[in-house]
Amino acid sequence: MNPTNQGDPLIVIVSHRGPFSFTARRDGGFKLTRGAGGLVTALGALAQKHEVLWVACALSPADRAWAKLHEARPERVDGVQLRLISPNLQRHRLFYNVIANPLLWFIQHQLWDIPRAPSIDRNTWKAWEQGYTWINHLYAEVIAHTLADEQRPIIVLPQDYHLYLLPFYLREAMGERVHIQPFLHIPWPGPDAWRILPAQIRNSILIGLLSANRIGFQTDKDAFNFVQTCRFYLPDAHARGTRDTITYRGRTIRSTAYPISIDVQKVEQLAEDGRTRQHRAAFSEYLSGRQLILRVDRIEPSKNILRGLQAYRNLLESYPEHRGQVQMLALLVPSRLEVDEYQDYLRDIMGEAGLINAEFSTSTWEPVRIVVGDNYARALALMQLYDVLLVNPIADGMNLVAKEGVLVNLKNGVLVLSEHAGAFYELGDHALTVSPFDTYGTAEALHQALTMPEEERLARANKLHDIVKQADVNHWFHAQVDDALNDLSSHARKSSTPGTPGNKPSA
Ligand code: G6P
């Protein structure tokens, strides 16, 4: 990278899924598609203030072709310096389909059916060593190589559970001159959930993360759970530290909550876009006055779509007055279908929806409609129209659908929200909150929402709208960067001797 202005920091975002994906054009060039995630949208504002390098993984043949063309140095794309790593496909399969999803994801969302799965077998160990560890190491190598001549202060922000070992390898390659601050988008459960992993893998993950300077989580609960997990499993993680710091082998690591949000301005704009209006008009006609219960999710076991359908069935059984008067729409975005558990889950959802329709349909009414696909304009249109938004995950880092919904909804719709979504801590007071396991309680909440007096709906909807409006994704990003800058300047003031990284993760 360019060793220019020595004062301003270089921000390095590192993630598995990148901000853009490429498609090959006939003329040999590439068409660029921007991802829709909050992180990508937040980047717009960030890139105006700071120089940003984004390192991600090539995920398609066109991405790999682009990466090959630009393997010598990062390339400026849409305001960011982009660098894609291009690992061997077999290693990537082990990394993504065996370790990251399902093993780590399932532990952190507590999805395993423990008497039966997982079994940490020979293939898991192979995937850990030749997939996960190897790819984390590759990221570190590429970053260290790219930044070899960099003179500016460097802030590295690794994203999520794909990159737990990266801080260790990066620290090893670059020493204390980089400030490393991962952010975990998914929940961090308490120590007990981590017993599924053998000590060697578990400790490598913890030691990997403790090579960072500060670690960001969605909620205070996650941040606290992380501190507890380290204290519980690492004998030399300082026993007397504070609630949100760990002293480990001479270094102090902070554990901090930064609840993520949405790009309020952009979502509001898109909600009024021509395509969204068209969908809105078409669906208003389709609903023909019926009340709408909406859910919008990736096809993902942690989203608890199946129990949501069971709760809807309970509603129709217990309160027949809603039959013919209500419509459930589930917008489901295909996700990780190479992983068996995800395929099975989709099959079960379609089966349950089919059974409900077979039992309750009339000649003019189909109680539930599952719409599989990825169409953001359509999702936003329906979020404007819902009477009830059902967000009932078993566990969820935040759940941005809840925030998008309450921002754009036009009908003073009611949010039915799981107490295990990160969004619960911000929105729970004005939603109807449920246990995701309690299908009876969820059916009662749906009934309460469908029959709630207009005045109460309005009061709740206004409160929810204001909360989301006040803290958007730029706020989330800047809070992290500001803390990193403060850490850097206090580190420079103290100018302490370099700390020693922990044990080497199993390589
Ligand atoms: C969650 C994770 C992200 C991930 C996204 C989509 O939101 O926190 O890290 O990118 O799901 O999953 P995928 O496997 O398609 O990247």
Tab-separated table of C-alpha atoms and ligand atoms in Angstrom, residues 16-17 59 96 101 105 159-162 185-186 298 335-336, ligand 1:
chain	number	residue	atom	x	y	z
A	16	HIS	CA	-15.042	-13.932	4.276
A	17	ARG	CA	-17.799	-12.574	2.029
A	59	LEU	CA	-16.264	-16.981	-3.818
A	96	TYR	CA	-16.714	-23.139	5.010
A	101	ASN	CA	-20.866	-23.603	8.886
A	105	TRP	CA	-22.207	-21.450	13.637
A	159	GLN	CA	-15.361	-9.702	10.681
A	160	ASP	CA	-17.065	-12.705	12.216
A	161	TYR	CA	-16.528	-16.358	13.004
A	162	HIS	CA	-14.617	-17.211	9.851
A	185	HIS	CA	-21.755	-10.546	14.150
A	186	ILE	CA	-23.129	-13.701	15.781
A	298	ARG	CA	-32.304	-16.564	5.254
A	335	SER	CA	-28.461	-19.866	2.081
A	336	ARG	CA	-25.658	-22.433	2.549
B	1	G6P	C1	-24.552	-13.955	8.791
B	1	G6P	C2	-23.079	-13.879	9.159
B	1	G6P	C3	-22.248	-13.256	8.056
B	1	G6P	C4	-22.524	-13.986	6.754
B	1	G6P	C5	-24.018	-13.948	6.444
B	1	G6P	C6	-24.392	-14.704	5.165
B	1	G6P	O1	-25.122	-12.703	8.780
B	1	G6P	O2	-22.924	-13.173	10.371
B	1	G6P	O3	-20.877	-13.341	8.365
B	1	G6P	O4	-21.800	-13.423	5.678
B	1	G6P	O5	-24.715	-14.564	7.519
B	1	G6P	O6	-23.886	-15.999	5.198
B	1	G6P	P1	-22.933	-16.553	4.057
B	1	G6P	O7	-22.496	-17.892	4.552
B	1	G6P	O8	-23.814	-16.629	2.848
B	1	G6P	O9	-21.806	-15.573	3.874
